[in-house]
Coordinates of C-alpha atoms in Angstrom, one line a residue:
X1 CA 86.0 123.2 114.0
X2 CA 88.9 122.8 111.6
X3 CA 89.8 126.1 109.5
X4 CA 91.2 129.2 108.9
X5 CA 90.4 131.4 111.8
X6 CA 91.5 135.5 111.9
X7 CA 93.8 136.3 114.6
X8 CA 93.2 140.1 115.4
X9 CA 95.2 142.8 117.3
X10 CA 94.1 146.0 118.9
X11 CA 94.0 148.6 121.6
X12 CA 98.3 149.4 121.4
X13 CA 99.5 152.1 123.1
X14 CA 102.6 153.7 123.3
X15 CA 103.8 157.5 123.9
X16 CA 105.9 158.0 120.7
X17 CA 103.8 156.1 118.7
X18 CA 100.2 156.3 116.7
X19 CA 98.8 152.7 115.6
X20 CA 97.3 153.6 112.8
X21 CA 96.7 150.0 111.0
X22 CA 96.5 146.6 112.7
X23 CA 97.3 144.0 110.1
X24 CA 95.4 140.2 111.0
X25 CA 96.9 137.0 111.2
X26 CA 95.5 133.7 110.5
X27 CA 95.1 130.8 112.9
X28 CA 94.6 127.5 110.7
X29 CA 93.0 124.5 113.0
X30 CA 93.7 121.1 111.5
X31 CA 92.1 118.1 111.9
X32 CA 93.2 116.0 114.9
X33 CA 94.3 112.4 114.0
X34 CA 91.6 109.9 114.8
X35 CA 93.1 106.1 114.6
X36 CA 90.6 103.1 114.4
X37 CA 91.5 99.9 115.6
X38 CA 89.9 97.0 113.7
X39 CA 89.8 94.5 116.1
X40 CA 90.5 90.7 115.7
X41 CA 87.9 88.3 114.7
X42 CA 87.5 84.5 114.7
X43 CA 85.3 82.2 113.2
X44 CA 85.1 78.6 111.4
X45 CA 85.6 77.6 107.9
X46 CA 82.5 77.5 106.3
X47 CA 80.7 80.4 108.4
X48 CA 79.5 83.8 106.9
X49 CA 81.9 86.1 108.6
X50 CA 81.2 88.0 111.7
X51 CA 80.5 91.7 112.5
X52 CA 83.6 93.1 112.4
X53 CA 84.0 95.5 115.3
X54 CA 86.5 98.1 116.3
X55 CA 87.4 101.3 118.4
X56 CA 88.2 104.8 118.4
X57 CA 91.7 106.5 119.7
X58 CA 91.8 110.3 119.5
X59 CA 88.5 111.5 119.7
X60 CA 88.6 115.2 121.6
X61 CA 86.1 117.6 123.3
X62 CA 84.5 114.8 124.6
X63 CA 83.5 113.9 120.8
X64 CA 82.0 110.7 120.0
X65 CA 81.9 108.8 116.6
X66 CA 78.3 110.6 116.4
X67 CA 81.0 113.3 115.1
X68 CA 81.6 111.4 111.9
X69 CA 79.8 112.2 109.3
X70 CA 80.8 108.9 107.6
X71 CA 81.3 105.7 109.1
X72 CA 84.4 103.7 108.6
X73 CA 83.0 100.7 106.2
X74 CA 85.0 97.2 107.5
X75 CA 85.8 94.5 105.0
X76 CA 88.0 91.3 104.3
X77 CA 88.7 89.2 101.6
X78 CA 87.6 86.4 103.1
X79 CA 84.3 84.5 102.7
X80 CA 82.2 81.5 103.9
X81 CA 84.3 79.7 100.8
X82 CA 88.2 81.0 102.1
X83 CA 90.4 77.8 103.3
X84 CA 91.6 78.0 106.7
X85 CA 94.3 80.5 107.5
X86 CA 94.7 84.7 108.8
X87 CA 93.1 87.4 106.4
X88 CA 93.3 91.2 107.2
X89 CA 90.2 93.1 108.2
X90 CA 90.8 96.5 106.9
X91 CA 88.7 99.8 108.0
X92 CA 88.2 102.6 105.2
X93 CA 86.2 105.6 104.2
X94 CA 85.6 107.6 107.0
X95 CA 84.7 111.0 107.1
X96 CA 84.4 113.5 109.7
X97 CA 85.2 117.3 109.3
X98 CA 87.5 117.7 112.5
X99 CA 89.7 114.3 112.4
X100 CA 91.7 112.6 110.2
X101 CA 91.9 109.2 109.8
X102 CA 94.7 106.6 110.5
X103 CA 93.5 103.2 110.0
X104 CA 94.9 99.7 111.9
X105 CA 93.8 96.6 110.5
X106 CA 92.9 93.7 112.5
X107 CA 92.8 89.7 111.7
X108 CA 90.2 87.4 110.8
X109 CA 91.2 83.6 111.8
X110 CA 89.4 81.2 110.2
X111 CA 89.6 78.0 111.8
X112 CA 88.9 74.4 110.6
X113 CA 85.1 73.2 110.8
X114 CA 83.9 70.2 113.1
X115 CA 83.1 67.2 110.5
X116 CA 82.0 63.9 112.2
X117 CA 82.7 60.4 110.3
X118 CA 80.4 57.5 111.6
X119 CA 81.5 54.3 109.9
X120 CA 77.9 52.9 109.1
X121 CA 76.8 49.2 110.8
X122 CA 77.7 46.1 108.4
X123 CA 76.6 42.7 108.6
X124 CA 78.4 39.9 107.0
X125 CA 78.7 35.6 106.9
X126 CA 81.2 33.7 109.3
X127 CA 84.4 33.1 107.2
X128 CA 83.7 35.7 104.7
X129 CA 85.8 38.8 103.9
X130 CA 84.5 42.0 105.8
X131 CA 82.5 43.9 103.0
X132 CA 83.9 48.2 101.8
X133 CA 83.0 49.9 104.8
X134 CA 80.9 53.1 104.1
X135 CA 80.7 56.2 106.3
X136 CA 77.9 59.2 107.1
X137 CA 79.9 62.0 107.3
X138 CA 78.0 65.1 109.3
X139 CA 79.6 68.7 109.4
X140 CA 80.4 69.6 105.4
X141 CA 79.9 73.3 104.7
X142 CA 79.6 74.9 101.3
X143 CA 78.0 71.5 99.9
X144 CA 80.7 69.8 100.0
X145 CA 80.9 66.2 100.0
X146 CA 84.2 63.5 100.7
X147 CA 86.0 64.6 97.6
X148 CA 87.2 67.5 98.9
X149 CA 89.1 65.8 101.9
X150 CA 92.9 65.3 101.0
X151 CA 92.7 61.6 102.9
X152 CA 89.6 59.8 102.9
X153 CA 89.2 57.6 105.9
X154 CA 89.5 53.8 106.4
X155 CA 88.6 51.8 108.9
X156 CA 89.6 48.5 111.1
X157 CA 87.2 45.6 112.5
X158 CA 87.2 41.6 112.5
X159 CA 88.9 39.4 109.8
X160 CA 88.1 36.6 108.1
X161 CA 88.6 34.3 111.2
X162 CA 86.7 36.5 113.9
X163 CA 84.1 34.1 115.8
X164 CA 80.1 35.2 114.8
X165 CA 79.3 38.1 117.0
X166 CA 79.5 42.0 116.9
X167 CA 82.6 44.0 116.5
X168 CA 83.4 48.2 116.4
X169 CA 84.2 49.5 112.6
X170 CA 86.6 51.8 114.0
X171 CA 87.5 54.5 111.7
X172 CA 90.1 56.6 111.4
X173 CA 93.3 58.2 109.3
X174 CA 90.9 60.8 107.3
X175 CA 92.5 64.6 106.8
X176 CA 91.5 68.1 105.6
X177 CA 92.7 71.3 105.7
X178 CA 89.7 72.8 106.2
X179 CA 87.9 70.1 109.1
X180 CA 88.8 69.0 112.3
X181 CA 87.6 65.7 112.5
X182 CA 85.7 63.2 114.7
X183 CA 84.8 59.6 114.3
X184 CA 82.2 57.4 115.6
X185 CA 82.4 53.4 115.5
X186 CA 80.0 51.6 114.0
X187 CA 79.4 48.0 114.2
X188 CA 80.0 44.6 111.9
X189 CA 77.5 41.9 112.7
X190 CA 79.1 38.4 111.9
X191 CA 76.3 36.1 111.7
X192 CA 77.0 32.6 111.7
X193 CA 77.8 30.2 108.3
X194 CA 75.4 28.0 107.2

């Protein structure tokens, strides 16, 4: 183990000589550098975060990280709340009596969140204008609602001159930082005038 270890001398001999005293030396063992690799982690925005896992570089005589008598302890900054973007996953606190530690972060990628807009079914009269389309939007996290996109989405179908009959609401145009987005058509029932 790492320590302070005697070094001892004995049994000279020489013919003009009488070794009266043999004076010790001191073998100190340090502790071996240990590095743990944080590895990299993805995940989407919205999601607790992963177990973070990572790996050993250095261990010797066949040691194992049964050898620690600490565990590293793994944490980022980042939670289910953190926008989109890279955070560092930094390792800490190990202890072991024979290693020292060098620690290599890793990075967390939090990547945007699958959010679905339907445009919901309409019906309107022949000759009318086409009423505010309204949309079911499926895939928020954190219980968020619309407000928090940074384009809200609109949507295209028949005017005012389209023959009675069923058309797509196609939407579209919506943004977010933190959602990649889908749309599904619904449909605008034009019923005839009376």
């Amino acid at each position: 183990d790492a320590g302070a270890y005697d070094i001892t001398v004995s049994g000279g001999v020489a013919n003009n000589y009488e070794f009266t005293e043999y004076q010790s030396g001191v073998l100190t063992v340090t502790q071996a550098p240990l590095t743990i690799n944080v590895q990299n982690a993805v995940r989407k925005y919205g999601d607790d975060n992963p177990t973070f896992l990572y790996t050993y570089s250095g261990f010797k005589n066949n040691d194992t990280e049964e050898s620690l008598q600490t565990m590293p302890v793994v944490t980022t900054s980042a939670s289910p709340v953190s926008e989109v973007g890279t955070y560092d996953i930094t390792a800490d606190s190990a202890e072991a009596k024979n290693y020292t530690f060098i620690y290599e972060k890793g990075t967390l990628t939090i990547e945007k969140a699958p959010l679905t807009i339907r445009a919901n079914d309409m019906t309107r009269v022949y000759g009318e204008e086409n009423p505010v389309f309204t949309y079911t939007y499926t895939g928020f996290k954190n219980g968020e609602k619309e407000d928090v996109l940074s384009v809200l989405p609109s949507a295209t179908s028949a005017d005012k001159t389209s023959n009675a009959g069923t058309y797509n609401i196609i939407p579209s145009d919506a943004s977010s930082k933190n959602y990649a987005i889908t749309y599904e058509n619904g449909k605008l029932t034009i019923t005839k005038a009376p």
